[in-house]
PDB file of C-alpha atoms and ligand atoms in Angstrom:
ATOM      1  CA  MET A   1       0.000   0.000   0.000  1.00 94.00           C
ATOM      2  CA  MET A   2       1.176   3.507  -0.730  1.00 98.00           C
ATOM      3  CA  ARG A   3      -0.520   6.668   0.423  1.00 98.00           C
ATOM      4  CA  VAL A   4      -0.427   9.571  -2.055  1.00 98.00           C
ATOM      5  CA  ALA A   5      -1.689  13.162  -2.015  1.00 98.00           C
ATOM      6  CA  VAL A   6      -3.492  14.527  -5.089  1.00 98.00           C
ATOM      7  CA  VAL A   7      -3.211  18.293  -4.738  1.00 98.00           C
ATOM      8  CA  GLN A   8      -5.478  20.947  -6.227  1.00 98.00           C
ATOM      9  CA  LEU A   9      -4.109  24.477  -6.627  1.00 98.00           C
ATOM     10  CA  SER A  10      -5.206  27.811  -7.976  1.00 97.00           C
ATOM     11  CA  SER A  11      -1.759  29.151  -8.861  1.00 97.00           C
ATOM     12  CA  GLY A  12      -1.253  32.753  -9.848  1.00 96.00           C
ATOM     13  CA  PRO A  13       1.508  34.888 -11.353  1.00 95.00           C
ATOM     14  CA  ASP A  14       3.506  35.271  -8.087  1.00 97.00           C
ATOM     15  CA  ARG A  15       5.964  32.370  -8.172  1.00 97.00           C
ATOM     16  CA  ASP A  16       7.302  32.981  -4.662  1.00 98.00           C
ATOM     17  CA  ALA A  17       3.810  33.020  -3.165  1.00 98.00           C
ATOM     18  CA  ASN A  18       2.849  29.847  -5.061  1.00 98.00           C
ATOM     19  CA  LEU A  19       5.992  28.078  -3.836  1.00 98.00           C
ATOM     20  CA  THR A  20       5.331  29.148  -0.229  1.00 98.00           C
ATOM     21  CA  HIS A  21       1.828  27.707  -0.506  1.00 98.00           C
ATOM     22  CA  ILE A  22       3.211  24.481  -2.048  1.00 98.00           C
ATOM     23  CA  GLU A  23       5.735  24.097   0.804  1.00 98.00           C
ATOM     24  CA  GLY A  24       2.825  24.170   3.266  1.00 98.00           C
ATOM     25  CA  VAL A  25       0.866  21.657   1.184  1.00 98.00           C
ATOM     26  CA  ILE A  26       3.827  19.253   1.111  1.00 98.00           C
ATOM     27  CA  GLU A  27       4.182  19.498   4.882  1.00 98.00           C
ATOM     28  CA  ARG A  28       0.465  18.807   5.429  1.00 98.00           C
ATOM     29  CA  ALA A  29       0.506  15.893   2.975  1.00 98.00           C
ATOM     30  CA  ALA A  30       3.506  14.355   4.747  1.00 98.00           C
ATOM     31  CA  ALA A  31       1.771  14.810   8.113  1.00 98.00           C
ATOM     32  CA  ALA A  32      -1.213  12.916   6.662  1.00 98.00           C
ATOM     33  CA  GLY A  33       1.120  10.015   5.840  1.00 98.00           C
ATOM     34  CA  ALA A  34       1.591  10.560   2.097  1.00 98.00           C
ATOM     35  CA  ALA A  35       4.751   9.044   0.575  1.00 98.00           C
ATOM     36  CA  LEU A  36       4.206  10.932  -2.692  1.00 98.00           C
ATOM     37  CA  VAL A  37       2.668  14.359  -3.343  1.00 99.00           C
ATOM     38  CA  LEU A  38       1.313  15.065  -6.836  1.00 98.00           C
ATOM     39  CA  LEU A  39       1.072  18.722  -7.896  1.00 98.00           C
ATOM     40  CA  PRO A  40      -0.810  20.009 -10.964  1.00 98.00           C
ATOM     41  CA  GLU A  41       0.531  21.516 -14.179  1.00 98.00           C
ATOM     42  CA  ALA A  42       1.694  25.159 -13.917  1.00 98.00           C
ATOM     43  CA  CYS A  43       2.043  24.671 -10.149  1.00 98.00           C
ATOM     44  CA  SER A  44       4.621  27.339  -9.362  1.00 98.00           C
ATOM     45  CA  TYR A  45       3.481  29.871 -11.960  1.00 97.00           C
ATOM     46  CA  ARG A  46       0.282  30.254 -13.954  1.00 96.00           C
ATOM     47  CA  GLY A  47       0.034  33.066 -16.460  1.00 93.00           C
ATOM     48  CA  GLU A  48       1.805  34.378 -19.549  1.00 91.00           C
ATOM     49  CA  LEU A  49       5.237  33.023 -20.437  1.00 93.00           C
ATOM     50  CA  ALA A  50       8.163  35.449 -19.926  1.00 91.00           C
ATOM     51  CA  PRO A  51      11.894  34.694 -20.365  1.00 90.00           C
ATOM     52  CA  ASP A  52      12.711  34.789 -16.623  1.00 91.00           C
ATOM     53  CA  LEU A  53      10.063  32.102 -15.994  1.00 95.00           C
ATOM     54  CA  VAL A  54      12.037  29.469 -17.897  1.00 97.00           C
ATOM     55  CA  GLU A  55      13.903  27.415 -15.313  1.00 96.00           C
ATOM     56  CA  ASP A  56      16.593  24.777 -15.136  1.00 94.00           C
ATOM     57  CA  ARG A  57      17.203  22.220 -12.393  1.00 90.00           C
ATOM     58  CA  ASN A  58      18.714  24.944 -10.195  1.00 94.00           C
ATOM     59  CA  GLY A  59      15.757  27.289 -10.655  1.00 97.00           C
ATOM     60  CA  PRO A  60      13.531  28.368  -7.755  1.00 98.00           C
ATOM     61  CA  THR A  61      10.776  25.793  -8.382  1.00 98.00           C
ATOM     62  CA  LEU A  62      12.918  22.660  -8.311  1.00 98.00           C
ATOM     63  CA  THR A  63      15.233  24.045  -5.617  1.00 98.00           C
ATOM     64  CA  ARG A  64      12.461  24.956  -3.193  1.00 98.00           C
ATOM     65  CA  ILE A  65      10.266  21.929  -3.866  1.00 98.00           C
ATOM     66  CA  GLY A  66      13.347  19.672  -3.711  1.00 98.00           C
ATOM     67  CA  ALA A  67      14.209  21.090  -0.286  1.00 98.00           C
ATOM     68  CA  ALA A  68      10.611  20.602   0.899  1.00 98.00           C
ATOM     69  CA  ALA A  69      10.672  16.988  -0.318  1.00 98.00           C
ATOM     70  CA  ARG A  70      13.896  16.336   1.601  1.00 98.00           C
ATOM     71  CA  ARG A  71      12.662  18.102   4.754  1.00 98.00           C
ATOM     72  CA  ASN A  72       9.463  16.091   4.794  1.00 98.00           C
ATOM     73  CA  GLU A  73      10.941  12.856   3.368  1.00 98.00           C
ATOM     74  CA  VAL A  74       8.334  12.567   0.620  1.00 98.00           C
ATOM     75  CA  ALA A  75       8.557  12.219  -3.149  1.00 98.00           C
ATOM     76  CA  VAL A  76       6.952  15.010  -5.184  1.00 99.00           C
ATOM     77  CA  LEU A  77       5.710  15.115  -8.758  1.00 99.00           C
ATOM     78  CA  VAL A  78       6.069  18.728  -9.896  1.00 98.00           C
ATOM     79  CA  GLY A  79       3.183  18.529 -12.361  1.00 98.00           C
ATOM     80  CA  GLY A  80       4.350  21.108 -14.881  1.00 98.00           C
ATOM     81  CA  LEU A  81       6.822  23.954 -15.216  1.00 98.00           C
ATOM     82  CA  TRP A  82       8.671  25.659 -18.048  1.00 98.00           C
ATOM     83  CA  LEU A  83      12.075  24.013 -18.368  1.00 98.00           C
ATOM     84  CA  ASP A  84      14.882  25.136 -20.646  1.00 97.00           C
ATOM     85  CA  SER A  85      14.772  23.346 -24.008  1.00 97.00           C
ATOM     86  CA  GLY A  86      17.736  25.158 -25.554  1.00 96.00           C
ATOM     87  CA  ASP A  87      15.324  27.511 -27.343  1.00 94.00           C
ATOM     88  CA  PRO A  88      14.664  30.392 -24.909  1.00 87.00           C
ATOM     89  CA  ALA A  89      11.483  31.397 -26.703  1.00 92.00           C
ATOM     90  CA  ARG A  90      10.021  27.872 -26.554  1.00 97.00           C
ATOM     91  CA  PRO A  91      10.738  25.942 -23.325  1.00 98.00           C
ATOM     92  CA  TYR A  92       9.482  22.463 -22.537  1.00 98.00           C
ATOM     93  CA  ASN A  93       6.381  22.067 -20.412  1.00 98.00           C
ATOM     94  CA  ALA A  94       7.930  19.489 -18.084  1.00 98.00           C
ATOM     95  CA  SER A  95       6.701  17.217 -15.315  1.00 98.00           C
ATOM     96  CA  VAL A  96       9.498  16.445 -12.853  1.00 98.00           C
ATOM     97  CA  PHE A  97       9.699  13.602 -10.329  1.00 98.00           C
ATOM     98  CA  ILE A  98      11.674  14.426  -7.158  1.00 98.00           C
ATOM     99  CA  ASP A  99      12.641  11.656  -4.726  1.00 98.00           C
ATOM    100  CA  PRO A 100      12.445  11.891  -0.884  1.00 98.00           C
ATOM    101  CA  ALA A 101      16.106  12.944  -0.796  1.00 98.00           C
ATOM    102  CA  GLY A 102      15.097  16.010  -2.834  1.00 98.00           C
ATOM    103  CA  LYS A 103      16.843  14.798  -5.982  1.00 98.00           C
ATOM    104  CA  VAL A 104      15.358  15.137  -9.482  1.00 98.00           C
ATOM    105  CA  VAL A 105      15.078  11.583 -10.814  1.00 98.00           C
ATOM    106  CA  ALA A 106      13.007  12.060 -13.969  1.00 98.00           C
ATOM    107  CA  GLU A 107      11.761  14.706 -16.369  1.00 98.00           C
ATOM    108  CA  TYR A 108       8.938  14.239 -18.851  1.00 98.00           C
ATOM    109  CA  ASN A 109       8.443  16.920 -21.483  1.00 98.00           C
ATOM    110  CA  LYS A 110       4.826  17.263 -22.624  1.00 98.00           C
ATOM    111  CA  VAL A 111       4.424  15.618 -26.025  1.00 98.00           C
ATOM    112  CA  HIS A 112       0.978  16.820 -27.119  1.00 97.00           C
ATOM    113  CA  LEU A 113       0.606  20.589 -26.957  1.00 97.00           C
ATOM    114  CA  PHE A 114      -2.800  22.084 -26.324  1.00 94.00           C
ATOM    115  CA  ARG A 115      -4.619  23.618 -29.229  1.00 91.00           C
ATOM    116  CA  LEU A 116      -8.199  24.784 -28.846  1.00 87.00           C
ATOM    117  CA  GLN A 117     -10.166  27.227 -30.944  1.00 86.00           C
ATOM    118  CA  SER A 118     -13.658  27.516 -29.533  1.00 79.00           C
ATOM    119  CA  VAL A 119     -16.042  30.374 -28.909  1.00 71.00           C
ATOM    120  CA  ASP A 120     -14.738  30.919 -25.392  1.00 73.00           C
ATOM    121  CA  VAL A 121     -11.114  29.782 -25.540  1.00 75.00           C
ATOM    122  CA  SER A 122      -8.337  30.265 -28.049  1.00 82.00           C
ATOM    123  CA  GLU A 123      -5.029  28.666 -27.143  1.00 85.00           C
ATOM    124  CA  ASP A 124      -2.043  27.379 -29.117  1.00 92.00           C
ATOM    125  CA  GLU A 125       0.562  26.013 -26.705  1.00 94.00           C
ATOM    126  CA  GLY A 126       2.831  24.914 -29.571  1.00 94.00           C
ATOM    127  CA  SER A 127       3.484  28.564 -30.445  1.00 94.00           C
ATOM    128  CA  TYR A 128       5.438  29.052 -27.183  1.00 96.00           C
ATOM    129  CA  THR A 129       6.417  25.513 -26.112  1.00 97.00           C
ATOM    130  CA  THR A 130       8.735  22.837 -27.532  1.00 98.00           C
ATOM    131  CA  ALA A 131       7.201  19.352 -27.626  1.00 98.00           C
ATOM    132  CA  GLY A 132       9.001  16.388 -26.064  1.00 98.00           C
ATOM    133  CA  ASP A 133       9.143  12.888 -27.550  1.00 97.00           C
ATOM    134  CA  GLN A 134      10.398  10.710 -24.694  1.00 98.00           C
ATOM    135  CA  LEU A 135       7.916   8.700 -22.610  1.00 98.00           C
ATOM    136  CA  VAL A 136       8.866   8.095 -18.968  1.00 98.00           C
ATOM    137  CA  ILE A 137       7.913   5.594 -16.254  1.00 98.00           C
ATOM    138  CA  VAL A 138       9.256   6.145 -12.716  1.00 98.00           C
ATOM    139  CA  GLU A 139       9.512   3.249 -10.292  1.00 98.00           C
ATOM    140  CA  PHE A 140       9.095   4.356  -6.678  1.00 98.00           C
ATOM    141  CA  ASN A 141       8.751   2.041  -3.644  1.00 97.00           C
ATOM    142  CA  GLY A 142       7.723  -0.866  -5.879  1.00 96.00           C
ATOM    143  CA  ILE A 143       4.992   1.048  -7.751  1.00 97.00           C
ATOM    144  CA  SER A 144       5.472   2.353 -11.303  1.00 97.00           C
ATOM    145  CA  PHE A 145       4.210   5.783 -12.378  1.00 98.00           C
ATOM    146  CA  GLY A 146       3.732   6.706 -16.049  1.00 98.00           C
ATOM    147  CA  LEU A 147       4.089  10.436 -16.720  1.00 98.00           C
ATOM    148  CA  SER A 148       1.926  12.662 -18.933  1.00 98.00           C
ATOM    149  CA  ILE A 149       0.470  16.175 -18.788  1.00 98.00           C
ATOM    150  CA  CYS A 150      -3.021  17.605 -19.319  1.00 98.00           C
ATOM    151  CA  TYR A 151      -3.859  17.674 -23.061  1.00 97.00           C
ATOM    152  CA  ASP A 152      -1.888  14.384 -23.508  1.00 98.00           C
ATOM    153  CA  LEU A 153      -5.022  12.857 -21.960  1.00 98.00           C
ATOM    154  CA  ARG A 154      -6.702  13.020 -25.379  1.00 98.00           C
ATOM    155  CA  PHE A 155      -4.159  10.649 -26.976  1.00 98.00           C
ATOM    156  CA  PRO A 156      -4.870   7.119 -25.718  1.00 96.00           C
ATOM    157  CA  GLU A 157      -1.941   5.634 -27.653  1.00 94.00           C
ATOM    158  CA  LEU A 158       0.461   7.491 -25.325  1.00 96.00           C
ATOM    159  CA  TYR A 159      -1.046   5.682 -22.312  1.00 96.00           C
ATOM    160  CA  ARG A 160      -1.039   2.375 -24.211  1.00 92.00           C
ATOM    161  CA  ALA A 161       2.673   2.866 -24.742  1.00 93.00           C
ATOM    162  CA  LEU A 162       3.008   3.401 -20.961  1.00 93.00           C
ATOM    163  CA  SER A 163       0.865   0.414 -20.100  1.00 81.00           C
ATOM    164  CA  GLY A 164       2.286  -1.910 -17.584  1.00 85.00           C
ATOM    165  CA  ALA A 165       2.642   1.182 -15.383  1.00 95.00           C
ATOM    166  CA  ASP A 166       0.597   0.804 -12.194  1.00 96.00           C
ATOM    167  CA  VAL A 167      -0.362   4.477 -12.069  1.00 98.00           C
ATOM    168  CA  LEU A 168      -0.862   7.032 -14.834  1.00 98.00           C
ATOM    169  CA  CYS A 169      -0.235  10.624 -13.732  1.00 98.00           C
ATOM    170  CA  VAL A 170      -2.071  13.433 -15.538  1.00 98.00           C
ATOM    171  CA  PRO A 171      -1.257  16.743 -13.811  1.00 98.00           C
ATOM    172  CA  SER A 172      -3.436  19.364 -15.474  1.00 98.00           C
ATOM    173  CA  ASN A 173      -4.647  22.897 -15.953  1.00 97.00           C
ATOM    174  CA  PHE A 174      -7.777  21.783 -17.819  1.00 97.00           C
ATOM    175  CA  SER A 175     -10.150  24.327 -19.265  1.00 95.00           C
ATOM    176  CA  ALA A 176     -13.647  24.571 -17.829  1.00 95.00           C
ATOM    177  CA  VAL A 177     -15.152  24.549 -21.334  1.00 92.00           C
ATOM    178  CA  THR A 178     -13.672  21.185 -22.298  1.00 94.00           C
ATOM    179  CA  GLY A 179     -13.413  19.842 -18.768  1.00 97.00           C
ATOM    180  CA  THR A 180     -17.154  19.865 -18.156  1.00 97.00           C
ATOM    181  CA  ALA A 181     -17.707  17.567 -21.125  1.00 96.00           C
ATOM    182  CA  HIS A 182     -14.474  15.530 -21.311  1.00 98.00           C
ATOM    183  CA  TRP A 183     -12.374  15.461 -18.113  1.00 98.00           C
ATOM    184  CA  GLU A 184     -13.918  12.698 -16.036  1.00 98.00           C
ATOM    185  CA  PRO A 185     -14.859  10.312 -18.880  1.00 98.00           C
ATOM    186  CA  LEU A 186     -11.379  10.537 -20.436  1.00 98.00           C
ATOM    187  CA  LEU A 187      -9.623   9.921 -17.101  1.00 98.00           C
ATOM    188  CA  ARG A 188     -11.881   6.992 -16.260  1.00 98.00           C
ATOM    189  CA  ALA A 189     -11.421   5.528 -19.740  1.00 98.00           C
ATOM    190  CA  ARG A 190      -7.604   5.653 -19.394  1.00 97.00           C
ATOM    191  CA  ALA A 191      -7.913   3.795 -16.053  1.00 97.00           C
ATOM    192  CA  ILE A 192     -10.327   1.192 -17.388  1.00 94.00           C
ATOM    193  CA  GLU A 193      -8.583   0.426 -20.672  1.00 93.00           C
ATOM    194  CA  ASN A 194      -5.135   0.154 -19.063  1.00 93.00           C
ATOM    195  CA  LEU A 195      -6.331  -1.383 -15.771  1.00 93.00           C
ATOM    196  CA  CYS A 196      -4.358   1.008 -13.609  1.00 95.00           C
ATOM    197  CA  TYR A 197      -4.770   3.905 -11.231  1.00 98.00           C
ATOM    198  CA  VAL A 198      -5.106   7.385 -12.756  1.00 98.00           C
ATOM    199  CA  LEU A 199      -4.104  10.375 -10.621  1.00 98.00           C
ATOM    200  CA  ALA A 200      -4.936  13.807 -11.982  1.00 98.00           C
ATOM    201  CA  PRO A 201      -4.042  16.783  -9.761  1.00 98.00           C
ATOM    202  CA  ALA A 202      -5.482  19.916 -11.356  1.00 98.00           C
ATOM    203  CA  GLN A 203      -5.727  23.666 -11.216  1.00 98.00           C
ATOM    204  CA  GLU A 204      -9.035  25.262 -10.291  1.00 97.00           C
ATOM    205  CA  GLY A 205     -10.318  28.816 -10.551  1.00 96.00           C
ATOM    206  CA  VAL A 206      -9.397  31.510 -13.061  1.00 94.00           C
ATOM    207  CA  SER A 207      -5.770  32.265 -13.901  1.00 90.00           C
ATOM    208  CA  GLU A 208      -4.593  35.854 -14.098  1.00 87.00           C
ATOM    209  CA  ASP A 209      -4.622  35.785 -17.907  1.00 84.00           C
ATOM    210  CA  GLY A 210      -8.289  34.780 -17.849  1.00 88.00           C
ATOM    211  CA  PHE A 211      -8.066  31.008 -18.385  1.00 89.00           C
ATOM    212  CA  VAL A 212     -11.042  29.460 -16.592  1.00 93.00           C
ATOM    213  CA  THR A 213     -10.213  25.994 -15.265  1.00 96.00           C
ATOM    214  CA  HIS A 214     -12.279  22.957 -14.419  1.00 97.00           C
ATOM    215  CA  GLY A 215     -10.805  21.889 -11.054  1.00 98.00           C
ATOM    216  CA  HIS A 216     -12.106  18.444 -10.001  1.00 98.00           C
ATOM    217  CA  SER A 217      -8.703  16.861  -9.375  1.00 98.00           C
ATOM    218  CA  LEU A 218      -9.481  13.178  -9.676  1.00 98.00           C
ATOM    219  CA  ALA A 219      -8.168   9.837  -8.425  1.00 98.00           C
ATOM    220  CA  VAL A 220      -9.516   6.799 -10.288  1.00 98.00           C
ATOM    221  CA  ASP A 221      -8.876   3.143  -9.439  1.00 98.00           C
ATOM    222  CA  PRO A 222      -8.068   0.344 -11.961  1.00 96.00           C
ATOM    223  CA  TRP A 223     -11.764  -0.565 -12.246  1.00 96.00           C
ATOM    224  CA  GLY A 224     -12.667   3.009 -13.211  1.00 97.00           C
ATOM    225  CA  ARG A 225     -14.154   3.952  -9.842  1.00 98.00           C
ATOM    226  CA  VAL A 226     -13.663   7.560  -8.740  1.00 98.00           C
ATOM    227  CA  LEU A 227     -11.847   7.447  -5.382  1.00 98.00           C
ATOM    228  CA  ALA A 228     -11.663  11.199  -4.906  1.00 98.00           C
ATOM    229  CA  ASP A 229     -12.890  14.371  -6.599  1.00 98.00           C
ATOM    230  CA  VAL A 230     -11.282  17.421  -5.007  1.00 98.00           C
ATOM    231  CA  ASP A 231     -13.271  20.557  -4.283  1.00 93.00           C
ATOM    232  CA  GLY A 232     -11.438  23.794  -3.374  1.00 88.00           C
ATOM    233  CA  THR A 233      -7.676  24.142  -3.092  1.00 82.00           C
ATOM    234  CA  GLU A 234      -6.489  21.394  -0.859  1.00 90.00           C
ATOM    235  CA  MET A 235      -5.874  17.721  -1.524  1.00 97.00           C
ATOM    236  CA  ALA A 236      -7.214  14.195  -1.524  1.00 98.00           C
ATOM    237  CA  ILE A 237      -5.286  11.457   0.274  1.00 98.00           C
ATOM    238  CA  VAL A 238      -5.609   8.146  -1.558  1.00 98.00           C
ATOM    239  CA  GLU A 239      -4.267   4.621  -0.924  1.00 98.00           C
ATOM    240  CA  LEU A 240      -2.741   2.750  -3.864  1.00 98.00           C
ATOM    241  CA  ASP A 241      -3.316  -0.958  -3.283  1.00 98.00           C
ATOM    242  CA  PRO A 242      -1.366  -3.520  -5.351  1.00 96.00           C
ATOM    243  CA  ALA A 243      -4.108  -6.069  -4.574  1.00 97.00           C
ATOM    244  CA  VAL A 244      -6.718  -3.905  -6.347  1.00 96.00           C
ATOM    245  CA  LEU A 245      -4.432  -3.688  -9.392  1.00 94.00           C
ATOM    246  CA  ALA A 246      -3.822  -7.426  -9.390  1.00 93.00           C
ATOM    247  CA  GLU A 247      -7.537  -8.154  -9.069  1.00 93.00           C
ATOM    248  CA  ALA A 248      -8.505  -5.925 -12.009  1.00 93.00           C
ATOM    249  CA  ARG A 249      -5.738  -7.364 -14.179  1.00 91.00           C
ATOM    250  CA  ALA A 250      -6.636 -10.934 -13.308  1.00 90.00           C
ATOM    251  CA  ALA A 251     -10.290 -10.283 -14.119  1.00 90.00           C
ATOM    252  CA  LEU A 252      -9.709  -8.658 -17.526  1.00 88.00           C
ATOM    253  CA  ASN A 253      -6.684  -8.242 -19.778  1.00 72.00           C
ATOM    254  CA  SER A 254      -3.341  -9.052 -18.246  1.00 62.00           C
ATOM    255  CA  PRO A 255      -0.615  -6.367 -18.393  1.00 56.00           C
ATOM    256  CA  ALA A 256       0.896  -8.306 -21.313  1.00 58.00           C
ATOM    257  CA  GLU A 257      -2.359  -8.061 -23.231  1.00 62.00           C
ATOM    258  CA  VAL A 258      -2.643  -4.313 -22.748  1.00 65.00           C
ATOM    259  CA  ALA A 259       0.866  -3.796 -24.133  1.00 72.00           C
ATOM    260  CA  PRO A 260       0.753  -1.895 -27.447  1.00 76.00           C
ATOM    261  CA  HIS A 261      -0.692  -4.255 -30.004  1.00 79.00           C
ATOM    262  CA  VAL A 262       0.828  -4.508 -33.444  1.00 82.00           C
ATOM    263  CA  TYR A 263      -1.948  -5.066 -35.958  1.00 85.00           C
ATOM    264  CA  SER A 264      -1.145  -7.352 -38.849  1.00 83.00           C
ATOM    265  CA  ARG A 265      -1.895  -5.163 -41.880  1.00 81.00           C
ATOM    266  CA  ASP A 266      -3.500  -1.987 -43.217  1.00 89.00           C
ATOM    267  CA  VAL A 267      -7.180  -1.517 -42.520  1.00 91.00           C
ATOM    268  CA  LEU A 268      -9.273  -3.396 -45.049  1.00 89.00           C
ATOM    269  CA  ARG A 269     -11.702  -0.895 -46.570  1.00 90.00           C
ATOM    270  CA  VAL A 270     -14.897  -2.311 -47.969  1.00 93.00           C
ATOM    271  CA  VAL A 271     -17.684  -0.463 -49.768  1.00 94.00           C
ATOM    272  CA  ALA A 272     -21.151  -1.815 -49.066  1.00 96.00           C
ATOM    273  CA  GLY A 273     -24.377  -0.938 -50.772  1.00 92.00           C
ATOM    274  CA  GLY A 274     -22.853   0.088 -54.159  1.00 76.00           C
TER     275      GLY A 274
HETATM  276  O1  KGT B 301       0.412  27.360 -20.030  1.00 92.45           O
HETATM  277  C1  KGT B 301       0.780  26.837 -18.951  1.00 92.45           C
HETATM  278  O2  KGT B 301       1.105  27.486 -17.944  1.00 92.45           O
HETATM  279  C2  KGT B 301       0.842  25.361 -18.868  1.00 92.45           C
HETATM  280  N1  KGT B 301       0.082  24.737 -19.910  1.00 92.45           N
HETATM  281  C3  KGT B 301      -1.241  24.574 -19.866  1.00 92.45           C
HETATM  282  O3  KGT B 301      -1.891  24.953 -18.917  1.00 92.45           O
HETATM  283  C4  KGT B 301      -1.893  23.898 -21.040  1.00 92.45           C
HETATM  284  C5  KGT B 301      -1.882  24.885 -22.185  1.00 92.45           C
HETATM  285  S1  KGT B 301      -2.837  26.343 -21.784  1.00 92.45           S
HETATM  286  N2  KGT B 301      -3.247  23.473 -20.738  1.00 92.45           N
HETATM  287  C6  KGT B 301      -3.779  22.363 -21.305  1.00 92.45           C
HETATM  288  O4  KGT B 301      -3.106  21.577 -21.939  1.00 92.45           O
HETATM  289  C7  KGT B 301      -5.294  22.174 -21.095  1.00 92.45           C
HETATM  290  C8  KGT B 301      -5.878  21.067 -21.942  1.00 92.45           C
HETATM  291  C9  KGT B 301      -7.357  21.112 -21.989  1.00 92.45           C
HETATM  292  O5  KGT B 301      -8.005  21.890 -21.343  1.00 92.45           O
HETATM  293  C10 KGT B 301      -8.057  20.169 -22.893  1.00 92.45           C
HETATM  294  O6  KGT B 301      -7.427  19.225 -23.431  1.00 92.45           O
HETATM  295  O7  KGT B 301      -9.267  20.344 -23.096  1.00 92.45           O
END
């Protein structure tokens, strides 16, 4: 069994203030017995990109959260921050796993960049972010965590490629417009089809630049049951139980069967009815 904290935030444009709040959250999660604290996308800064917001491993976000992890002896998934990609105008949107010693052990750079043109929202993340192409699974205390971020959720083949992971992490800053219709069904589908836990810490409220978010940080078990749905800006504490994983996988497809399937040939296209 592993106890984890799924944290909901409403981060603003003051990085120092966000980090101070996060330090308190990590301390409270550790006091509640969490071994791992999952933070949402854009956790230490939410707003417009500016050059001084692009960080490296020695930047304020990873330094301060790393120190908090070490102080409280917990692992932390920093859901999303702008990390240097070599192109100052287009950083990565990265999710970073920090171990209980405060050390960065893995970095996943968001592969699928958000693009939405609707009546209420117009966003093109690819215009200011470099896409990654490396998928990452982190093994921690005997449980494996597959990394992804937000809009990746819409690409089931990414999660299929991660399958075998016990937990899929989807830290997010999901829009209210799309979240109302898509958030919960997509998260539950990823859990059901891959027979694994899905943990999705999210932002709630309205960001300074006017992006209205859905909130509803969710924890879903390998049978698709919602274990927690966070309201407000605190956290849900959830137990990950290897027995629940084993039971779901014994009942339906085994981990081997949910591994990416290679189909034998091109789709056969048939015209019916003349
Ligand atoms: O800009 C940042 O600070 C970090 N990046 C984000 O918050 C991104 C781009 S705005 N948000 C999403 O991917 C939401 C996806 C979504 O809402 C959907 O798929 O419907």
